[in-house]
mmCIF file of C-alpha atoms and ligand atoms in Angstrom:
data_model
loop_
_atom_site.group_PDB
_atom_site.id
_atom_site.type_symbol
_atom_site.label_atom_id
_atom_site.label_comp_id
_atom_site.label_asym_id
_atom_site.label_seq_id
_atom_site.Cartn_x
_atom_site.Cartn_y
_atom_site.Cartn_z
ATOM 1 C CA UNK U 592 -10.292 59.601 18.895
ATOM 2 C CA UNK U 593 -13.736 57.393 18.956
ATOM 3 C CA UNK U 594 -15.562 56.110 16.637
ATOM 4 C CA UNK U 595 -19.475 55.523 16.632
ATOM 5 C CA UNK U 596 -20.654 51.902 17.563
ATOM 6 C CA UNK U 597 -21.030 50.279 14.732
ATOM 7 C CA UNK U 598 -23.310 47.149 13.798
ATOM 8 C CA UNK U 599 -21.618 44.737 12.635
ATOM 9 C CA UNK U 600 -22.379 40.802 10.698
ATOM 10 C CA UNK U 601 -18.992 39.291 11.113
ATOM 11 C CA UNK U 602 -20.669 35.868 10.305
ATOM 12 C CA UNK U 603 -23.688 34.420 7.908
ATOM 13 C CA UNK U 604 -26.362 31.634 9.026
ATOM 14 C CA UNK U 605 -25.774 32.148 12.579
ATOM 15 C CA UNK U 606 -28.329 29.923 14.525
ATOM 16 C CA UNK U 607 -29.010 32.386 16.822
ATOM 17 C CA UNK U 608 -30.214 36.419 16.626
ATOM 18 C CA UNK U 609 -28.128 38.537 18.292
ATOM 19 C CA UNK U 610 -26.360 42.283 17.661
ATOM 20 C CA UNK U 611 -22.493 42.537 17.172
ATOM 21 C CA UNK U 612 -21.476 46.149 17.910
ATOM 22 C CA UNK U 613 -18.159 47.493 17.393
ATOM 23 C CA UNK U 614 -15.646 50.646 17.486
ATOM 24 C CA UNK U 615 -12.187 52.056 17.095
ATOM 25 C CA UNK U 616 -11.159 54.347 20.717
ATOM 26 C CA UNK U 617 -7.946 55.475 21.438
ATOM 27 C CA UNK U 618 -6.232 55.654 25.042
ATOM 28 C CA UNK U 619 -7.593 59.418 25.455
ATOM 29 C CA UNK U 620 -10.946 58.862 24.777
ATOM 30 C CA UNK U 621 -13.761 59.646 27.292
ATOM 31 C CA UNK U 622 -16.281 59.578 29.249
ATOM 32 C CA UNK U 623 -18.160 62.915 27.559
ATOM 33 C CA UNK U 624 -21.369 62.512 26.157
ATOM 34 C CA UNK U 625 -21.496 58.512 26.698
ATOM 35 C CA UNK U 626 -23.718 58.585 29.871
ATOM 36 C CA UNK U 627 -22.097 56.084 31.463
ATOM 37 C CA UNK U 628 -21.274 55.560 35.116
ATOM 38 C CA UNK U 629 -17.190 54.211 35.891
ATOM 39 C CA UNK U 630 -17.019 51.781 38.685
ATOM 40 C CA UNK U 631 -14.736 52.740 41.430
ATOM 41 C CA UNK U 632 -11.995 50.409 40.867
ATOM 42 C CA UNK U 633 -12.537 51.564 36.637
ATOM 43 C CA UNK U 634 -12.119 54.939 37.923
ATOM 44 C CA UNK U 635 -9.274 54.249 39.627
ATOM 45 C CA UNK U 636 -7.678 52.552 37.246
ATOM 46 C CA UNK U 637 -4.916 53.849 34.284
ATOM 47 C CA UNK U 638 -6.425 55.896 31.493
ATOM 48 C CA UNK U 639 -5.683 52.982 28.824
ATOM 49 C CA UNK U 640 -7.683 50.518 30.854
ATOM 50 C CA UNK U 641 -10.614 53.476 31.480
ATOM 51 C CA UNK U 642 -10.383 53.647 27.882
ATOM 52 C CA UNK U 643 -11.130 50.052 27.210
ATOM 53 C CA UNK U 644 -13.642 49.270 29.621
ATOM 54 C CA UNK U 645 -16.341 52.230 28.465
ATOM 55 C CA UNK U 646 -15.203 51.467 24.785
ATOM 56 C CA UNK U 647 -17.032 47.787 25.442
ATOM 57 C CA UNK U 648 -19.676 48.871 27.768
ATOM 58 C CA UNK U 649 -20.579 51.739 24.634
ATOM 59 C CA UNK U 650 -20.503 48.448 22.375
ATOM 60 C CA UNK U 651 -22.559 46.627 24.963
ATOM 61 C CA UNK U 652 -25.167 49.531 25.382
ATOM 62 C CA UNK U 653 -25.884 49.746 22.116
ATOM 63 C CA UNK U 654 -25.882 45.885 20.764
ATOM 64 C CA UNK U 655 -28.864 45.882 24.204
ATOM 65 C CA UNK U 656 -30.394 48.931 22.678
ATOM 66 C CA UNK U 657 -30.471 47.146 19.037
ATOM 67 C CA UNK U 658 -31.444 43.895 20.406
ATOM 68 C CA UNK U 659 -34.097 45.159 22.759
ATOM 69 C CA UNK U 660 -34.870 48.788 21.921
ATOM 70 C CA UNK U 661 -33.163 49.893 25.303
ATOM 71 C CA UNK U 662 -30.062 50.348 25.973
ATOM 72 C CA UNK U 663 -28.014 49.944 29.246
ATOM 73 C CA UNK U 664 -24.441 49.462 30.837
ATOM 74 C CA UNK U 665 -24.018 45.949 31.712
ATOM 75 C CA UNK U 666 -22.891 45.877 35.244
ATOM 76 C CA UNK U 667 -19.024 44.999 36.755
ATOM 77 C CA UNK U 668 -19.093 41.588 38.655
ATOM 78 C CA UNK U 669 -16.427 41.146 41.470
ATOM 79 C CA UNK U 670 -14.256 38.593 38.943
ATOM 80 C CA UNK U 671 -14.645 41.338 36.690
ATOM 81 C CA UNK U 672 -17.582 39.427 34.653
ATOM 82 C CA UNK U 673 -20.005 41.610 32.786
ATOM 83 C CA UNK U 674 -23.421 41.348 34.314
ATOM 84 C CA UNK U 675 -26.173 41.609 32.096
ATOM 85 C CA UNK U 676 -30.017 42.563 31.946
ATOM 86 C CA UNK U 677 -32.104 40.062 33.098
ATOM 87 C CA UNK U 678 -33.191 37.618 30.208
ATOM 88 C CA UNK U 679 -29.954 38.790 28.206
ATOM 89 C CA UNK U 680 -26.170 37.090 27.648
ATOM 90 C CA UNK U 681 -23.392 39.023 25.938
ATOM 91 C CA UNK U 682 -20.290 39.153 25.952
ATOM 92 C CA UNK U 683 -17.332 42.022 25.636
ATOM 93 C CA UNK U 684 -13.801 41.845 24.385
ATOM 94 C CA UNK U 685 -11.102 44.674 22.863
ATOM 95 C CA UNK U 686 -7.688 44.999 21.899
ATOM 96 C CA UNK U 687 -5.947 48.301 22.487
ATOM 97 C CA UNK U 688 -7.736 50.244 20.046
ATOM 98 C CA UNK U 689 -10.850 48.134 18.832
ATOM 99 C CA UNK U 690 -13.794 47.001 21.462
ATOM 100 C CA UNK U 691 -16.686 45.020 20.574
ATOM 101 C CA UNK U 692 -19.785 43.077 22.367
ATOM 102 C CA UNK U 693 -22.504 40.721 21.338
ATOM 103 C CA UNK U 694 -25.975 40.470 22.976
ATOM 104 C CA UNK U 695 -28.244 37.668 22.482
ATOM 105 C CA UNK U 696 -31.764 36.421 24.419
ATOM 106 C CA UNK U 697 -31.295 34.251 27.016
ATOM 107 C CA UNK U 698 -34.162 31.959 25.539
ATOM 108 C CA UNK U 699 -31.972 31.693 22.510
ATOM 109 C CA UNK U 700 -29.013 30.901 24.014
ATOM 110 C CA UNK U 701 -27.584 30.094 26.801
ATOM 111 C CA UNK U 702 -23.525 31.136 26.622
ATOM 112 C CA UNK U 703 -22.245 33.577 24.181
ATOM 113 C CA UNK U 704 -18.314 34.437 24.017
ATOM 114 C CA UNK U 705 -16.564 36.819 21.928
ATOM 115 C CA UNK U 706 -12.720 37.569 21.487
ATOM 116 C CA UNK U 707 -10.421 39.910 19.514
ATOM 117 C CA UNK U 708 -6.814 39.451 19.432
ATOM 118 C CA UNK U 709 -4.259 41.008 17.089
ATOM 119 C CA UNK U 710 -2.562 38.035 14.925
ATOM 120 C CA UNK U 711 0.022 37.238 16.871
ATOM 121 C CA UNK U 712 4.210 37.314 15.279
ATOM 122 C CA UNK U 713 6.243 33.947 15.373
ATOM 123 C CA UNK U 714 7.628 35.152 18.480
ATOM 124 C CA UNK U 715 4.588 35.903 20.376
ATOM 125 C CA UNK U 716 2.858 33.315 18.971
ATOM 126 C CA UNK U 717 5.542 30.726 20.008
ATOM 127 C CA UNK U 718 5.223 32.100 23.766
ATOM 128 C CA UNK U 719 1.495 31.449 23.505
ATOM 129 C CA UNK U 720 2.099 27.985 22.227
ATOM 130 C CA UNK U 721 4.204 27.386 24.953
ATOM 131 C CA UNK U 722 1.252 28.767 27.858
ATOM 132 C CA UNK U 723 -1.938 28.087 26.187
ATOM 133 C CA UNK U 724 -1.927 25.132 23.573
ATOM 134 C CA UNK U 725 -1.688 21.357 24.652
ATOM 135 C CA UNK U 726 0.704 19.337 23.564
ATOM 136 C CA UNK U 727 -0.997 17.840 20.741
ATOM 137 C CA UNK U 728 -1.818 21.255 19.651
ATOM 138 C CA UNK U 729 2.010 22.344 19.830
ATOM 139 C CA UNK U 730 2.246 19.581 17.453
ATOM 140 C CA UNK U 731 -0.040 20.416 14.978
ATOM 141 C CA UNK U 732 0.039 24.848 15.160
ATOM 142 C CA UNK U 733 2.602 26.068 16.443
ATOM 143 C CA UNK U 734 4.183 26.420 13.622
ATOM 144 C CA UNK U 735 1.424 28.633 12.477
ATOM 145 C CA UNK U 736 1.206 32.032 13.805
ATOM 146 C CA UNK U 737 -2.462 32.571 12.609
ATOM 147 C CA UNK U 738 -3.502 29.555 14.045
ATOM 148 C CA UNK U 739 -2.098 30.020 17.484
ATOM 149 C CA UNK U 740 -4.163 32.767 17.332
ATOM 150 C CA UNK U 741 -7.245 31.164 16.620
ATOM 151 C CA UNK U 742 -6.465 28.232 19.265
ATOM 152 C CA UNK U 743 -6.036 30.802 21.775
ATOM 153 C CA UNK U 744 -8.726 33.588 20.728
ATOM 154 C CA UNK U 745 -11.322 30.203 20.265
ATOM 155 C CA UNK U 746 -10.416 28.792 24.076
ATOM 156 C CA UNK U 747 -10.783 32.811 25.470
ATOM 157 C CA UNK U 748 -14.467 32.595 23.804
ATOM 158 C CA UNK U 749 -15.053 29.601 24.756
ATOM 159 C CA UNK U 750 -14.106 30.148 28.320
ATOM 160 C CA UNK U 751 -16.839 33.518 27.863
ATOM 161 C CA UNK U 752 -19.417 31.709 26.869
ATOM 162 C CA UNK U 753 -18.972 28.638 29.215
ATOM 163 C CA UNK U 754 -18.580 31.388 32.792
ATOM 164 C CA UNK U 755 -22.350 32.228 33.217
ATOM 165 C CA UNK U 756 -22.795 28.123 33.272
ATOM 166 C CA UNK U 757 -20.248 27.007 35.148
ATOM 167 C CA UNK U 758 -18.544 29.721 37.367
ATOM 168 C CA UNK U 759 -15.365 28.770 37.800
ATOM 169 C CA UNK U 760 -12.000 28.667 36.320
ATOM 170 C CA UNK U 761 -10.765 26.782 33.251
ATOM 171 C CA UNK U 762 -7.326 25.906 32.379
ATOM 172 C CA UNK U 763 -6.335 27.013 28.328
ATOM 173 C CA UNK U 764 -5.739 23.179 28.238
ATOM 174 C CA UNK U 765 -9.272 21.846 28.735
ATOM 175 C CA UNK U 766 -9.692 22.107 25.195
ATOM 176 C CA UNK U 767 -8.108 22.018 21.820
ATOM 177 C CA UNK U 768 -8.610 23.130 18.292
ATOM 178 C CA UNK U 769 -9.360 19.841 16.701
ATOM 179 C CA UNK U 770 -10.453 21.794 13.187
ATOM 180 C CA UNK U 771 -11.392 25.278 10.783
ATOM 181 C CA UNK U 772 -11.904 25.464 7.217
ATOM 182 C CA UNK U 773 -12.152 28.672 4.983
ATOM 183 C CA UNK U 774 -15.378 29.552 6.040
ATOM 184 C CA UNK U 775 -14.589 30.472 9.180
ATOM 185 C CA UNK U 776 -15.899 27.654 10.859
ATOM 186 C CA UNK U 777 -13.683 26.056 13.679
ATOM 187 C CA UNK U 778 -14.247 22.956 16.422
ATOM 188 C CA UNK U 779 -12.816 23.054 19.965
ATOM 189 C CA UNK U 780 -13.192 19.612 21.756
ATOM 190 C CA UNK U 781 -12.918 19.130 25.733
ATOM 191 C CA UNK U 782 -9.869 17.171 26.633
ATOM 192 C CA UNK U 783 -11.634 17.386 30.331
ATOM 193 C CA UNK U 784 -14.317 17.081 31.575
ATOM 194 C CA UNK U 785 -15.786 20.466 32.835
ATOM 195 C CA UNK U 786 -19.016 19.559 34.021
ATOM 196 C CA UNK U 787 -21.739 16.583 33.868
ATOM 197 C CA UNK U 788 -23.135 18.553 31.038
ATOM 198 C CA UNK U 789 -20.112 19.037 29.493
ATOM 199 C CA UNK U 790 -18.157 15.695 30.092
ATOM 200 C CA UNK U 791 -14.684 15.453 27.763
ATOM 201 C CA UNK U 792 -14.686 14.570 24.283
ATOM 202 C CA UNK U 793 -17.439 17.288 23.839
ATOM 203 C CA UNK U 794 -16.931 19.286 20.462
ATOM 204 C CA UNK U 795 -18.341 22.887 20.707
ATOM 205 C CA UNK U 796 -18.445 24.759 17.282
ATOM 206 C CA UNK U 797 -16.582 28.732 16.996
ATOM 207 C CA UNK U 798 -16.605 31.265 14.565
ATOM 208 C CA UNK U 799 -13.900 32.680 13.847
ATOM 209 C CA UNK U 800 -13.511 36.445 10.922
ATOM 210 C CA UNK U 801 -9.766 37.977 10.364
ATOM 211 C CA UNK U 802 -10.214 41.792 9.317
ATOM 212 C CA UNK U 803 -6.769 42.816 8.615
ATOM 213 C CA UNK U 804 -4.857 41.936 11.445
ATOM 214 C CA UNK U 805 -7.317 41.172 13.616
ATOM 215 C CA UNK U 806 -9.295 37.794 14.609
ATOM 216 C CA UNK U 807 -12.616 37.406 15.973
ATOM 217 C CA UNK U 808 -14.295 34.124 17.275
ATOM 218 C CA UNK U 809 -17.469 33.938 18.869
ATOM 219 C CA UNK U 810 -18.708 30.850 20.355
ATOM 220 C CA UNK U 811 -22.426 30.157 21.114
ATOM 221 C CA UNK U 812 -23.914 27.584 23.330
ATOM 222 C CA UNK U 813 -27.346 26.993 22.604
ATOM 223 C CA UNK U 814 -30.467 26.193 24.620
HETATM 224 C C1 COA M 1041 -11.466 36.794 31.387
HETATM 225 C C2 COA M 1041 -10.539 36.740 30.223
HETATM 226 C C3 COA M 1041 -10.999 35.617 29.302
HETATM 227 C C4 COA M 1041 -10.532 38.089 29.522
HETATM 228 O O1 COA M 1041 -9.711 38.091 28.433
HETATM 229 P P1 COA M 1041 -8.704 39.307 28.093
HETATM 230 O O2 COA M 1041 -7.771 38.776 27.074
HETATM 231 O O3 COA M 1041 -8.169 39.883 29.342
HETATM 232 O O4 COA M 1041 -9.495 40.436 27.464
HETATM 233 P P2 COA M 1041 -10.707 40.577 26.422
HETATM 234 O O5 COA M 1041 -10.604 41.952 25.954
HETATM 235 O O6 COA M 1041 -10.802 39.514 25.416
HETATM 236 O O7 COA M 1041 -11.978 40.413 27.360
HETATM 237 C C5 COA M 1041 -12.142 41.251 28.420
HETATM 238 C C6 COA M 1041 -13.578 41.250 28.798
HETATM 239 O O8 COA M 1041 -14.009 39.943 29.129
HETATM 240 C C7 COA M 1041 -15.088 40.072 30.038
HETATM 241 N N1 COA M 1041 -14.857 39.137 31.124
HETATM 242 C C8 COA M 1041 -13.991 39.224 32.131
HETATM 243 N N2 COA M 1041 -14.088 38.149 32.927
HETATM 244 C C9 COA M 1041 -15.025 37.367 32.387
HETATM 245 C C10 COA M 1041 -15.572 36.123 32.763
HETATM 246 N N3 COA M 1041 -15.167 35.458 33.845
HETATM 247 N N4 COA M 1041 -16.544 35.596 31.987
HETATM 248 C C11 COA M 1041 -16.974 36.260 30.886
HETATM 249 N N5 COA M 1041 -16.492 37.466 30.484
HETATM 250 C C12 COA M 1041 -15.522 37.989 31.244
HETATM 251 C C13 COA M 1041 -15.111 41.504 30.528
HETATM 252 O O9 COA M 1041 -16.196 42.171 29.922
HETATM 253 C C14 COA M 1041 -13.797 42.029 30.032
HETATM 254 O O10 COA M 1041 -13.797 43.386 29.670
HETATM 255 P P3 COA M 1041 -13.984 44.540 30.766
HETATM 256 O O11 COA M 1041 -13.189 44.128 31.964
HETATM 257 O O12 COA M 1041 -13.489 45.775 30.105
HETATM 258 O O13 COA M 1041 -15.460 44.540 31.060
HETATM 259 C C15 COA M 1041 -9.087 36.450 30.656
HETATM 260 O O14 COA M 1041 -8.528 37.555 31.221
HETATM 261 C C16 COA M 1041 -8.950 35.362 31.665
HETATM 262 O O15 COA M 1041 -9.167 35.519 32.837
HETATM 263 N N6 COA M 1041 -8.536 34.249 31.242
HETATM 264 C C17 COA M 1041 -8.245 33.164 32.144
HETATM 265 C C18 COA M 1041 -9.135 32.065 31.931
HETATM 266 C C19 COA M 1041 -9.145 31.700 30.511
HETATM 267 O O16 COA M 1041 -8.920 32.462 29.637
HETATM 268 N N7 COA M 1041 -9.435 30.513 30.228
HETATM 269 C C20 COA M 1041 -9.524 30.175 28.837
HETATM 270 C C21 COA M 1041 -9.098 28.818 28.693
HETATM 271 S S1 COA M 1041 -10.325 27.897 27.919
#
């Protein structure tokens, strides 16, 4: 079962206009009617993974077709990036039954990440802690299922939004949560430095929504 993209306004002020598409699939779903072309190794790969993949290039497709009037698949990259229409940044992300994407114009920003994770239990949450958070954050979350979640889901975004800039891999521990409040609002800092432009000590501000038992940050970097 599949539901229709839907538009979506997770968060309110944002500084920069973009779409937020989203929708509910199921392992089964397919390929009929959607138009869209599987890569080969997407093709190849096991139903639940087809399933994901065209559930975020449908979301993709049609936050381009909002943003711009046409829609189209973002490309595959060989690390598995999505590659996007000239003058366009997005990003894609899904659990195993919701996908979503955001699209944005490049003149508006330059980096845009998005995430969705299931709130984690104590358990998993404790063998995220253990993988993902730094030490000071094991100190002050991981007690905290929730905000394991948010440490982790924020660094995943962040690492999104930061690829098209930098190209090249980032630990889970060049950064921490450093803050969030009610509103949704959370701060990631840089514990190293990543790049002239983005020495350590750098805060970078996320978004983050919980719908039920799932959490969504986006992070934006701006022009
Ligand atoms: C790339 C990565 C962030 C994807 O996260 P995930 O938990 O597997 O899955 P999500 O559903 O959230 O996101 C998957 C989507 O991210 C996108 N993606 C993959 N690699 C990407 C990259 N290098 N840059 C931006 N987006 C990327 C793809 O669209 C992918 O979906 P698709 O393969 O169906 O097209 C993760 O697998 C990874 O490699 N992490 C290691 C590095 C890292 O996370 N660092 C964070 C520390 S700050």
């Amino acid at each position: 079962m599949e539901s229709e993209p839907e538009l979506l306004h997770p968060w309110q002020d944002e500084p920069v206009d973009y779409r937020c598409v989203a929708l509910r699939f199921s392992r089964g779903c397919g390929l009929v009617g959607s138009g869209i072309v599987l890569p080969d190794r997407i093709a190849r790969a096991a139903p639940r993974r087809r399933a994901e993949w065209l559930a975020g290039r449908r979301c993709a497709s049609e936050a381009l077709r909002l943003l711009t009037g046409q829609g189209a698949c973002p490309g595959m990259a060989p690390d598995r990036s999505p590659v996007w229409p000239d003058g366009i940044v997005g990003s894609i992300s899904h659990t195993g039954e919701v996908a979503i994407a955001l699209a944005a114009r490049a003149g508006a920003c330059r980096g845009l990440g998005v995430d969705i994770e299931r709130v984690m239990d104590g358990q998993g949450a404790s063998e995220v802690a253990s993988e993902a958070l730094t030490p000071r954050e094991r100190c002050h979350l991981a007690n905290d299922p929730f905000l394991v979640t948010l440490a982790f889901s924020a660094k995943e975004s962040l690492f999104k939004a930061l690829h098209p800039l930098l190209r090249r891999p980032m630990s889970f521990h060049a950064s921490e949560l450093i803050a969030w409040d009610a509103q949704g609002r959370a701060r990631l800092r840089l514990v190293e430095e990543l790049s002239p432009e983005f020495p350590a000590g750098s805060e970078i501000e996320a978004r983050f929504a919980r719908r039920g038992d799932l959490l969504l940050t986006r992070v934006l970097i701006l022009v």
